[in-house]
């Protein structure tokens, strides 16, 4: 008998995406927003106008990294910056490129991780965080 797996539905992903897009527009920033399922595979990806070309792939990687490591990507970036450089070579630990940069967060439902969201390309790592967190703080699955 198959296990029951909890993941974001497409409809829930769209709700979360709409919140993230609204946040980016409120702040007047470009960006790519990626939402992945519980396994780290793309559910939804949107790239706003005037976003740098690399942002979509970076956002997908941040989201996959957040779900694979079950923590916000800022935590991983801080470990690396503190000197744990072996954390730089974990390519293959995620289903998409490993991107240990702030801006990626797991999405929880009933204390269970069901997916992840990430933002890239706002041209400021702090703003990547702001957009992702504003969306998460307003999201109700």
PDB file of C-alpha atoms in Angstrom:
ATOM      1  CA  UNK A   1       0.000   0.000   0.000  1.00  0.00           C
ATOM      2  CA  UNK A   2       1.481   3.394  -0.962  1.00  0.00           C
ATOM      3  CA  UNK A   3       2.356   5.917   1.709  1.00  0.00           C
ATOM      4  CA  UNK A   4       0.314   9.075   2.006  1.00  0.00           C
ATOM      5  CA  UNK A   5       2.437  12.016   0.915  1.00  0.00           C
ATOM      6  CA  UNK A   6       1.606  15.575   1.788  1.00  0.00           C
ATOM      7  CA  UNK A   7       2.523  18.167  -0.790  1.00  0.00           C
ATOM      8  CA  UNK A   8       1.318  21.502  -2.074  1.00  0.00           C
ATOM      9  CA  UNK A   9      -1.480  21.239  -4.575  1.00  0.00           C
ATOM     10  CA  UNK A  10      -1.281  23.210  -7.792  1.00  0.00           C
ATOM     11  CA  UNK A  11      -4.077  25.462  -6.528  1.00  0.00           C
ATOM     12  CA  UNK A  12      -2.226  26.125  -3.239  1.00  0.00           C
ATOM     13  CA  UNK A  13       0.943  26.820  -5.190  1.00  0.00           C
ATOM     14  CA  UNK A  14      -0.916  29.358  -7.316  1.00  0.00           C
ATOM     15  CA  UNK A  15      -2.215  31.105  -4.181  1.00  0.00           C
ATOM     16  CA  UNK A  16       1.319  31.296  -2.784  1.00  0.00           C
ATOM     17  CA  UNK A  17       2.653  32.510  -6.133  1.00  0.00           C
ATOM     18  CA  UNK A  18       0.031  35.259  -6.314  1.00  0.00           C
ATOM     19  CA  UNK A  19       1.084  36.478  -2.859  1.00  0.00           C
ATOM     20  CA  UNK A  20       4.759  36.520  -3.849  1.00  0.00           C
ATOM     21  CA  UNK A  21       4.072  38.356  -7.111  1.00  0.00           C
ATOM     22  CA  UNK A  22       1.981  40.920  -5.222  1.00  0.00           C
ATOM     23  CA  UNK A  23       4.841  41.446  -2.758  1.00  0.00           C
ATOM     24  CA  UNK A  24       7.393  41.955  -5.540  1.00  0.00           C
ATOM     25  CA  UNK A  25       5.098  44.423  -7.288  1.00  0.00           C
ATOM     26  CA  UNK A  26       4.459  46.264  -4.010  1.00  0.00           C
ATOM     27  CA  UNK A  27       8.224  46.715  -3.595  1.00  0.00           C
ATOM     28  CA  UNK A  28       8.721  47.550  -7.272  1.00  0.00           C
ATOM     29  CA  UNK A  29      11.283  44.817  -7.870  1.00  0.00           C
ATOM     30  CA  UNK A  30      11.821  42.264 -10.622  1.00  0.00           C
ATOM     31  CA  UNK A  31      12.461  38.645  -9.782  1.00  0.00           C
ATOM     32  CA  UNK A  32      11.842  35.009 -10.428  1.00  0.00           C
ATOM     33  CA  UNK A  33       9.682  33.039  -8.027  1.00  0.00           C
ATOM     34  CA  UNK A  34       9.805  29.256  -7.837  1.00  0.00           C
ATOM     35  CA  UNK A  35       7.564  26.910  -5.917  1.00  0.00           C
ATOM     36  CA  UNK A  36       8.500  23.237  -5.670  1.00  0.00           C
ATOM     37  CA  UNK A  37       6.670  20.192  -4.346  1.00  0.00           C
ATOM     38  CA  UNK A  38       7.707  18.025  -1.382  1.00  0.00           C
ATOM     39  CA  UNK A  39      10.310  16.246  -3.515  1.00  0.00           C
ATOM     40  CA  UNK A  40      11.884  19.455  -4.799  1.00  0.00           C
ATOM     41  CA  UNK A  41      10.481  19.369  -8.318  1.00  0.00           C
ATOM     42  CA  UNK A  42       8.950  22.470  -9.939  1.00  0.00           C
ATOM     43  CA  UNK A  43       5.294  23.144  -9.308  1.00  0.00           C
ATOM     44  CA  UNK A  44       5.168  26.756 -10.538  1.00  0.00           C
ATOM     45  CA  UNK A  45       7.768  29.213 -11.843  1.00  0.00           C
ATOM     46  CA  UNK A  46       7.150  32.837 -12.754  1.00  0.00           C
ATOM     47  CA  UNK A  47       9.622  35.406 -13.983  1.00  0.00           C
ATOM     48  CA  UNK A  48       8.585  39.042 -13.668  1.00  0.00           C
ATOM     49  CA  UNK A  49       9.414  41.707 -16.237  1.00  0.00           C
ATOM     50  CA  UNK A  50      12.989  43.045 -16.244  1.00  0.00           C
ATOM     51  CA  UNK A  51      14.394  40.065 -14.332  1.00  0.00           C
ATOM     52  CA  UNK A  52      17.961  38.951 -15.069  1.00  0.00           C
ATOM     53  CA  UNK A  53      18.183  35.813 -17.195  1.00  0.00           C
ATOM     54  CA  UNK A  54      19.791  33.613 -14.546  1.00  0.00           C
ATOM     55  CA  UNK A  55      17.159  34.304 -11.874  1.00  0.00           C
ATOM     56  CA  UNK A  56      14.722  31.543 -12.846  1.00  0.00           C
ATOM     57  CA  UNK A  57      17.324  28.789 -12.527  1.00  0.00           C
ATOM     58  CA  UNK A  58      18.633  30.307  -9.280  1.00  0.00           C
ATOM     59  CA  UNK A  59      15.116  30.465  -7.787  1.00  0.00           C
ATOM     60  CA  UNK A  60      14.445  26.833  -8.740  1.00  0.00           C
ATOM     61  CA  UNK A  61      17.744  25.813  -7.144  1.00  0.00           C
ATOM     62  CA  UNK A  62      17.061  27.764  -3.948  1.00  0.00           C
ATOM     63  CA  UNK A  63      13.614  26.180  -3.609  1.00  0.00           C
ATOM     64  CA  UNK A  64      14.987  22.674  -4.204  1.00  0.00           C
ATOM     65  CA  UNK A  65      17.753  23.337  -1.689  1.00  0.00           C
ATOM     66  CA  UNK A  66      15.274  24.549   0.945  1.00  0.00           C
ATOM     67  CA  UNK A  67      13.105  21.448   0.612  1.00  0.00           C
ATOM     68  CA  UNK A  68      16.003  18.988   0.391  1.00  0.00           C
ATOM     69  CA  UNK A  69      17.711  20.351   3.512  1.00  0.00           C
ATOM     70  CA  UNK A  70      14.386  21.119   5.246  1.00  0.00           C
ATOM     71  CA  UNK A  71      15.470  24.607   6.267  1.00  0.00           C
ATOM     72  CA  UNK A  72      15.674  28.101   4.907  1.00  0.00           C
ATOM     73  CA  UNK A  73      18.582  28.551   2.537  1.00  0.00           C
ATOM     74  CA  UNK A  74      19.899  31.489   4.559  1.00  0.00           C
ATOM     75  CA  UNK A  75      20.844  28.988   7.283  1.00  0.00           C
ATOM     76  CA  UNK A  76      22.969  27.043   4.801  1.00  0.00           C
ATOM     77  CA  UNK A  77      24.553  30.223   3.443  1.00  0.00           C
ATOM     78  CA  UNK A  78      25.477  31.296   6.986  1.00  0.00           C
ATOM     79  CA  UNK A  79      27.154  27.940   7.699  1.00  0.00           C
ATOM     80  CA  UNK A  80      29.244  28.349   4.553  1.00  0.00           C
ATOM     81  CA  UNK A  81      30.147  31.962   5.372  1.00  0.00           C
ATOM     82  CA  UNK A  82      31.192  30.841   8.859  1.00  0.00           C
ATOM     83  CA  UNK A  83      33.826  28.650   7.249  1.00  0.00           C
ATOM     84  CA  UNK A  84      32.269  25.270   6.552  1.00  0.00           C
ATOM     85  CA  UNK A  85      33.353  25.337   2.921  1.00  0.00           C
ATOM     86  CA  UNK A  86      32.685  21.611   2.254  1.00  0.00           C
ATOM     87  CA  UNK A  87      29.011  22.683   2.130  1.00  0.00           C
ATOM     88  CA  UNK A  88      29.848  24.313  -1.216  1.00  0.00           C
ATOM     89  CA  UNK A  89      30.279  21.002  -3.002  1.00  0.00           C
ATOM     90  CA  UNK A  90      26.958  19.274  -2.368  1.00  0.00           C
ATOM     91  CA  UNK A  91      25.781  19.312  -5.981  1.00  0.00           C
ATOM     92  CA  UNK A  92      23.603  16.262  -6.480  1.00  0.00           C
ATOM     93  CA  UNK A  93      22.060  16.559  -3.012  1.00  0.00           C
ATOM     94  CA  UNK A  94      19.044  18.244  -4.588  1.00  0.00           C
ATOM     95  CA  UNK A  95      16.951  17.340  -7.653  1.00  0.00           C
ATOM     96  CA  UNK A  96      17.752  20.728  -9.208  1.00  0.00           C
ATOM     97  CA  UNK A  97      20.938  22.812  -8.897  1.00  0.00           C
ATOM     98  CA  UNK A  98      22.139  23.238  -5.320  1.00  0.00           C
ATOM     99  CA  UNK A  99      21.895  26.963  -4.492  1.00  0.00           C
ATOM    100  CA  UNK A 100      22.727  27.751  -0.843  1.00  0.00           C
ATOM    101  CA  UNK A 101      21.815  31.443  -0.986  1.00  0.00           C
ATOM    102  CA  UNK A 102      19.188  33.276   1.058  1.00  0.00           C
ATOM    103  CA  UNK A 103      15.737  33.578  -0.431  1.00  0.00           C
ATOM    104  CA  UNK A 104      14.484  29.985  -0.178  1.00  0.00           C
ATOM    105  CA  UNK A 105      12.067  28.673   2.465  1.00  0.00           C
ATOM    106  CA  UNK A 106      10.214  25.446   3.184  1.00  0.00           C
ATOM    107  CA  UNK A 107       6.428  25.698   3.145  1.00  0.00           C
ATOM    108  CA  UNK A 108       4.690  24.090   6.120  1.00  0.00           C
ATOM    109  CA  UNK A 109       1.160  22.799   6.564  1.00  0.00           C
ATOM    110  CA  UNK A 110       0.192  21.363   9.965  1.00  0.00           C
ATOM    111  CA  UNK A 111       3.879  21.316  10.989  1.00  0.00           C
ATOM    112  CA  UNK A 112       4.765  19.211   7.940  1.00  0.00           C
ATOM    113  CA  UNK A 113       6.953  20.468   5.109  1.00  0.00           C
ATOM    114  CA  UNK A 114       4.871  20.259   1.939  1.00  0.00           C
ATOM    115  CA  UNK A 115       6.979  22.249  -0.514  1.00  0.00           C
ATOM    116  CA  UNK A 116       9.223  25.280  -0.792  1.00  0.00           C
ATOM    117  CA  UNK A 117       9.274  28.772  -2.245  1.00  0.00           C
ATOM    118  CA  UNK A 118      12.251  30.796  -3.398  1.00  0.00           C
ATOM    119  CA  UNK A 119      12.846  34.198  -4.892  1.00  0.00           C
ATOM    120  CA  UNK A 120      15.870  35.318  -6.906  1.00  0.00           C
ATOM    121  CA  UNK A 121      16.751  38.241  -9.099  1.00  0.00           C
ATOM    122  CA  UNK A 122      15.343  41.135  -7.090  1.00  0.00           C
ATOM    123  CA  UNK A 123      18.962  42.348  -7.268  1.00  0.00           C
ATOM    124  CA  UNK A 124      19.229  42.334  -3.467  1.00  0.00           C
ATOM    125  CA  UNK A 125      19.446  39.185  -1.345  1.00  0.00           C
ATOM    126  CA  UNK A 126      17.554  40.891   1.465  1.00  0.00           C
ATOM    127  CA  UNK A 127      14.687  41.700  -0.899  1.00  0.00           C
ATOM    128  CA  UNK A 128      14.620  38.076  -2.090  1.00  0.00           C
ATOM    129  CA  UNK A 129      13.969  37.210   1.566  1.00  0.00           C
ATOM    130  CA  UNK A 130      11.351  39.928   2.008  1.00  0.00           C
ATOM    131  CA  UNK A 131       9.286  38.798  -0.972  1.00  0.00           C
ATOM    132  CA  UNK A 132       9.412  35.116   0.022  1.00  0.00           C
ATOM    133  CA  UNK A 133       8.591  35.808   3.670  1.00  0.00           C
ATOM    134  CA  UNK A 134       5.764  38.244   2.937  1.00  0.00           C
ATOM    135  CA  UNK A 135       4.141  35.599   0.752  1.00  0.00           C
ATOM    136  CA  UNK A 136       4.636  32.856   3.351  1.00  0.00           C
ATOM    137  CA  UNK A 137       3.328  35.001   6.198  1.00  0.00           C
ATOM    138  CA  UNK A 138       0.071  35.630   4.312  1.00  0.00           C
ATOM    139  CA  UNK A 139      -0.317  32.096   2.945  1.00  0.00           C
ATOM    140  CA  UNK A 140      -3.018  29.806   4.272  1.00  0.00           C
ATOM    141  CA  UNK A 141      -3.119  26.419   2.509  1.00  0.00           C
TER     142      UNK A 141
END
